[in-house]
Amino acid sequence: MPASPSTARAINDRLALSLLQQEGPLTAGQLKQLTGLSRPTVADLVERLGAAGLITVVGESGEQRRGPNARLYGIVADRAHLAALDVRTGGVDVLVSDLVGRVLAETSVPIGGDTGTGPAVEQAVAAVERTAKEAGAMGAPSREGVRAWGRLHTVGIGAPGLVDPATGDLRDSGGLPAWHRSLAAALQERLPGARVTVENETNLAALAEQREGAARDRDTFVLLWLGHGVGAAVVLDGTLRRGASGGTGEIGFLPVPGTGSLPSARDCDGGFHSLAGAAAIGSLAAGYGLPVPATMDGPGAAEVIREAVAQAAGEDDPADAARSDAERPADRFLHTLADRIAVGAASVVAVLDPGCVVLGGEAGQAGGPTLARLVEKRLRRMSPLRTEVRASTLGGTAVLRGALLTARDHAQDELFAPPDRN
């Protein structure tokens, strides 16, 4: 059954807007070529999208000929502003962008572990408001039923822990600050005109790696997050899988050999977390006589691994480079760490057969191709399923990028649906 004229117009509009989002400003002629639509149809949609306030003329193409086709059309970037939050146990990172993803302002606010829930939430909310104002994203209140241009449209939050797929709320998780669960409601109350969404941090990191990072050519892969804690995100056939309770990828609780105990429902000690979390990485490095920072969080683990990779490559001490791998502490550390990571990765590979595992988080990125290659070599010995292991290209920034991409998707779903004009 052929689409109705109104449906066809909506499809064409979304196609044109998607191309402008991906490619940047385009001429009507370029839109015609990329969409395969007729010249009159393109002219009609350009006029319609311009009248809806979604696109505007942003310049000229530099083509020799004159006329309408020489005009460059682009998305009206300040049609909406977006905020992204990366919520950690020790604070929150915030950025605000326009509709095309250009970062306008950003900040990082530490929140001490002894800070009460109310004060911690207030610090985080104030950071969002301050960053939004710096970006010019806190305009006058919107008219009834109409969002005012320049106001914050969507807020995307990435946080550790389980997100209830039915309600979208962050569930109570052992070891995480109570203020995490109160933040979304507080932001919604203070920013009533904005849409506030929450997603698990590892899931957001996977979305970012799929769109902008190491998994851009993969429809199916697993992101193994290595940072303060460990986690996994599963993307199958291009779709992020969350599970019945939102817990897909809680690999920190995976019982594994070598830990001496079993995890519990509220404590992942004794699970894979005890082999590959930041504290475990610090203890392992210290055991090999490597320097360890005072604070062993995600950045601390990354520092240890980055230093070990440099030493293993012989970049720091030419004399050390002459020693065999078996004699060098940095090499022994990396080989043992790869053994540990492979234990968790092999379990995921055996169940899902993803074909690709991305070592994400600050520690995964710090290990780079060196650590990825060592883990892949071990997986070949442990599993008959061919699996490529790649290092993250986004590392610790992936959560913030994923939150921003998710916020942009939500905003575009609403804004890129211009009213039907019969």
CSV table of N, CA, C and O in Angstrom, one decimal, residues 323-374:
chain,number,residue,atom,x,y,z
A,323,ARG,N,66.1,-6.6,28.2
A,323,ARG,CA,65.7,-7.7,29.0
A,323,ARG,C,64.5,-8.4,28.4
A,323,ARG,O,63.7,-7.9,27.7
A,324,SER,N,64.4,-9.7,28.7
A,324,SER,CA,63.3,-10.5,28.1
A,324,SER,C,62.0,-10.1,28.7
A,324,SER,O,61.9,-9.5,29.8
A,325,ASP,N,60.9,-10.4,28.0
A,325,ASP,CA,59.6,-10.1,28.5
A,325,ASP,C,59.3,-10.7,29.9
A,325,ASP,O,58.7,-10.1,30.7
A,326,ALA,N,59.8,-11.9,30.0
A,326,ALA,CA,59.6,-12.6,31.3
A,326,ALA,C,60.3,-12.0,32.5
A,326,ALA,O,59.9,-12.2,33.6
A,327,GLU,N,61.3,-11.1,32.2
A,327,GLU,CA,62.0,-10.5,33.3
A,327,GLU,C,61.5,-9.1,33.6
A,327,GLU,O,61.8,-8.6,34.7
A,328,ARG,N,60.8,-8.5,32.7
A,328,ARG,CA,60.4,-7.1,32.9
A,328,ARG,C,59.1,-7.0,33.7
A,328,ARG,O,58.1,-7.6,33.3
A,329,PRO,N,59.1,-6.3,34.8
A,329,PRO,CA,57.9,-6.2,35.7
A,329,PRO,C,56.7,-5.7,34.9
A,329,PRO,O,55.5,-6.2,35.0
A,330,ALA,N,56.9,-4.7,34.0
A,330,ALA,CA,55.7,-4.1,33.3
A,330,ALA,C,55.1,-5.2,32.4
A,330,ALA,O,53.9,-5.2,32.2
A,331,ASP,N,56.0,-6.0,31.7
A,331,ASP,CA,55.4,-7.0,30.8
A,331,ASP,C,54.7,-8.1,31.6
A,331,ASP,O,53.6,-8.5,31.2
A,332,ARG,N,55.2,-8.5,32.7
A,332,ARG,CA,54.5,-9.5,33.6
A,332,ARG,C,53.2,-9.0,34.1
A,332,ARG,O,52.2,-9.7,34.1
A,333,PHE,N,53.2,-7.7,34.4
A,333,PHE,CA,51.9,-7.1,34.9
A,333,PHE,C,50.9,-7.1,33.8
A,333,PHE,O,49.7,-7.5,34.0
A,334,LEU,N,51.3,-6.7,32.6
A,334,LEU,CA,50.3,-6.6,31.4
A,334,LEU,C,49.8,-8.0,31.0
A,334,LEU,O,48.7,-8.2,30.7
A,335,HIS,N,50.7,-9.0,31.1
A,335,HIS,CA,50.3,-10.4,30.7
A,335,HIS,C,49.3,-10.9,31.7
A,335,HIS,O,48.4,-11.6,31.4
A,336,THR,N,49.6,-10.7,33.0
A,336,THR,CA,48.7,-11.1,34.0
A,336,THR,C,47.4,-10.4,34.0
A,336,THR,O,46.3,-11.0,34.1
A,337,LEU,N,47.4,-9.1,33.7
A,337,LEU,CA,46.2,-8.4,33.6
A,337,LEU,C,45.3,-8.9,32.4
A,337,LEU,O,44.1,-9.0,32.5
A,338,ALA,N,46.0,-9.2,31.3
A,338,ALA,CA,45.3,-9.7,30.1
A,338,ALA,C,44.7,-11.1,30.4
A,338,ALA,O,43.6,-11.4,30.0
A,339,ASP,N,45.4,-11.9,31.2
A,339,ASP,CA,44.8,-13.2,31.7
A,339,ASP,C,43.5,-12.9,32.4
A,339,ASP,O,42.5,-13.6,32.2
A,340,ARG,N,43.5,-12.0,33.3
A,340,ARG,CA,42.3,-11.7,34.1
A,340,ARG,C,41.2,-11.2,33.2
A,340,ARG,O,40.0,-11.6,33.4
A,341,ILE,N,41.5,-10.2,32.4
A,341,ILE,CA,40.4,-9.6,31.5
A,341,ILE,C,39.8,-10.7,30.6
A,341,ILE,O,38.6,-10.8,30.4
A,342,ALA,N,40.7,-11.6,30.1
A,342,ALA,CA,40.2,-12.6,29.2
A,342,ALA,C,39.3,-13.6,29.9
A,342,ALA,O,38.4,-14.2,29.2
A,343,VAL,N,39.4,-13.8,31.2
A,343,VAL,CA,38.5,-14.7,31.9
A,343,VAL,C,37.1,-14.2,31.8
A,343,VAL,O,36.1,-14.9,31.5
A,344,GLY,N,36.9,-12.9,32.1
A,344,GLY,CA,35.5,-12.3,31.9
A,344,GLY,C,35.1,-12.2,30.5
A,344,GLY,O,33.9,-12.5,30.2
A,345,ALA,N,36.0,-11.8,29.6
A,345,ALA,CA,35.6,-11.7,28.2
A,345,ALA,C,35.2,-13.0,27.6
A,345,ALA,O,34.3,-13.1,26.8
A,346,ALA,N,35.9,-14.1,28.0
A,346,ALA,CA,35.6,-15.4,27.4
A,346,ALA,C,34.2,-15.9,27.8
A,346,ALA,O,33.5,-16.5,27.0
A,347,SER,N,33.8,-15.5,29.0
A,347,SER,CA,32.4,-15.9,29.4
A,347,SER,C,31.4,-15.2,28.5
A,347,SER,O,30.4,-15.8,28.1
A,348,VAL,N,31.6,-13.9,28.2
A,348,VAL,CA,30.7,-13.2,27.4
A,348,VAL,C,30.7,-13.7,26.0
A,348,VAL,O,29.6,-13.9,25.3
A,349,VAL,N,31.9,-14.0,25.5
A,349,VAL,CA,32.0,-14.5,24.1
A,349,VAL,C,31.3,-15.9,24.0
A,349,VAL,O,30.7,-16.2,23.0
A,350,ALA,N,31.5,-16.7,25.0
A,350,ALA,CA,30.9,-18.1,24.9
A,350,ALA,C,29.3,-18.0,24.8
A,350,ALA,O,28.7,-18.8,24.2
A,351,VAL,N,28.7,-17.0,25.4
A,351,VAL,CA,27.3,-16.9,25.4
A,351,VAL,C,26.7,-16.1,24.2
A,351,VAL,O,25.7,-16.5,23.6
A,352,LEU,N,27.4,-15.1,23.8
A,352,LEU,CA,26.9,-14.2,22.8
A,352,LEU,C,27.6,-14.3,21.4
A,352,LEU,O,27.0,-13.9,20.4
A,353,ASP,N,28.8,-14.8,21.4
A,353,ASP,CA,29.5,-14.8,20.1
A,353,ASP,C,29.5,-13.5,19.4
A,353,ASP,O,29.0,-13.4,18.2
A,354,PRO,N,29.9,-12.4,20.0
A,354,PRO,CA,29.8,-11.0,19.4
A,354,PRO,C,30.7,-10.7,18.2
A,354,PRO,O,30.5,-9.8,17.5
A,355,GLY,N,31.8,-11.5,18.1
A,355,GLY,CA,32.8,-11.3,17.1
A,355,GLY,C,33.7,-10.1,17.3
A,355,GLY,O,34.8,-10.0,16.7
A,356,CYS,N,33.4,-9.3,18.3
A,356,CYS,CA,34.2,-8.1,18.6
A,356,CYS,C,34.0,-7.7,20.0
A,356,CYS,O,32.8,-7.6,20.5
A,357,VAL,N,35.1,-7.5,20.8
A,357,VAL,CA,35.0,-7.0,22.1
A,357,VAL,C,35.9,-5.7,22.1
A,357,VAL,O,37.0,-5.7,21.7
A,358,VAL,N,35.3,-4.6,22.6
A,358,VAL,CA,36.0,-3.3,22.8
A,358,VAL,C,36.3,-3.2,24.2
A,358,VAL,O,35.5,-3.2,25.1
A,359,LEU,N,37.6,-2.9,24.5
A,359,LEU,CA,38.0,-2.7,25.9
A,359,LEU,C,37.9,-1.2,26.1
A,359,LEU,O,38.6,-0.3,25.6
A,360,GLY,N,36.8,-0.8,26.9
A,360,GLY,CA,36.4,0.6,27.0
A,360,GLY,C,36.8,1.1,28.4
A,360,GLY,O,37.5,0.4,29.2
A,361,GLY,N,36.3,2.3,28.7
A,361,GLY,CA,36.7,2.9,30.0
A,361,GLY,C,38.1,3.5,29.9
A,361,GLY,O,38.8,3.3,29.0
A,362,GLU,N,38.5,4.2,31.0
A,362,GLU,CA,39.8,4.8,31.0
A,362,GLU,C,40.9,3.8,30.9
A,362,GLU,O,41.9,4.0,30.2
A,363,ALA,N,40.7,2.7,31.6
A,363,ALA,CA,41.8,1.6,31.6
A,363,ALA,C,41.9,0.9,30.3
A,363,ALA,O,43.0,0.6,29.8
A,364,GLY,N,40.7,0.6,29.7
A,364,GLY,CA,40.7,0.0,28.4
A,364,GLY,C,41.4,0.8,27.3
A,364,GLY,O,42.2,0.3,26.5
A,365,GLN,N,41.1,2.1,27.3
A,365,GLN,CA,41.8,3.0,26.4
A,365,GLN,C,43.3,3.1,26.6
A,365,GLN,O,44.1,3.1,25.7
A,366,ALA,N,43.7,3.2,27.9
A,366,ALA,CA,45.1,3.3,28.3
A,366,ALA,C,45.9,2.1,27.8
A,366,ALA,O,47.0,2.3,27.4
A,367,GLY,N,45.3,0.9,27.9
A,367,GLY,CA,46.0,-0.3,27.4
A,367,GLY,C,46.2,-0.3,25.9
A,367,GLY,O,47.2,-0.9,25.5
A,368,GLY,N,45.4,0.4,25.2
A,368,GLY,CA,45.6,0.6,23.7
A,368,GLY,C,45.7,-0.8,23.0
A,368,GLY,O,45.3,-1.8,23.5
A,369,PRO,N,46.3,-0.7,21.8
A,369,PRO,CA,46.4,-2.0,21.0
A,369,PRO,C,47.3,-3.0,21.7
A,369,PRO,O,47.1,-4.2,21.5
A,370,THR,N,48.2,-2.6,22.6
A,370,THR,CA,49.0,-3.6,23.3
A,370,THR,C,48.2,-4.5,24.2
A,370,THR,O,48.3,-5.8,24.1
A,371,LEU,N,47.4,-4.0,25.0
A,371,LEU,CA,46.6,-4.8,25.9
A,371,LEU,C,45.5,-5.5,25.1
A,371,LEU,O,45.2,-6.7,25.4
A,372,ALA,N,44.9,-4.9,24.1
A,372,ALA,CA,43.9,-5.5,23.3
A,372,ALA,C,44.5,-6.8,22.6
A,372,ALA,O,43.8,-7.8,22.5
A,373,ARG,N,45.7,-6.6,22.1
A,373,ARG,CA,46.3,-7.7,21.4
A,373,ARG,C,46.6,-8.9,22.4
A,373,ARG,O,46.4,-10.1,22.0
A,374,LEU,N,47.0,-8.6,23.6
A,374,LEU,CA,47.3,-9.7,24.6
A,374,LEU,C,46.0,-10.4,25.0
A,374,LEU,O,45.9,-11.6,25.1
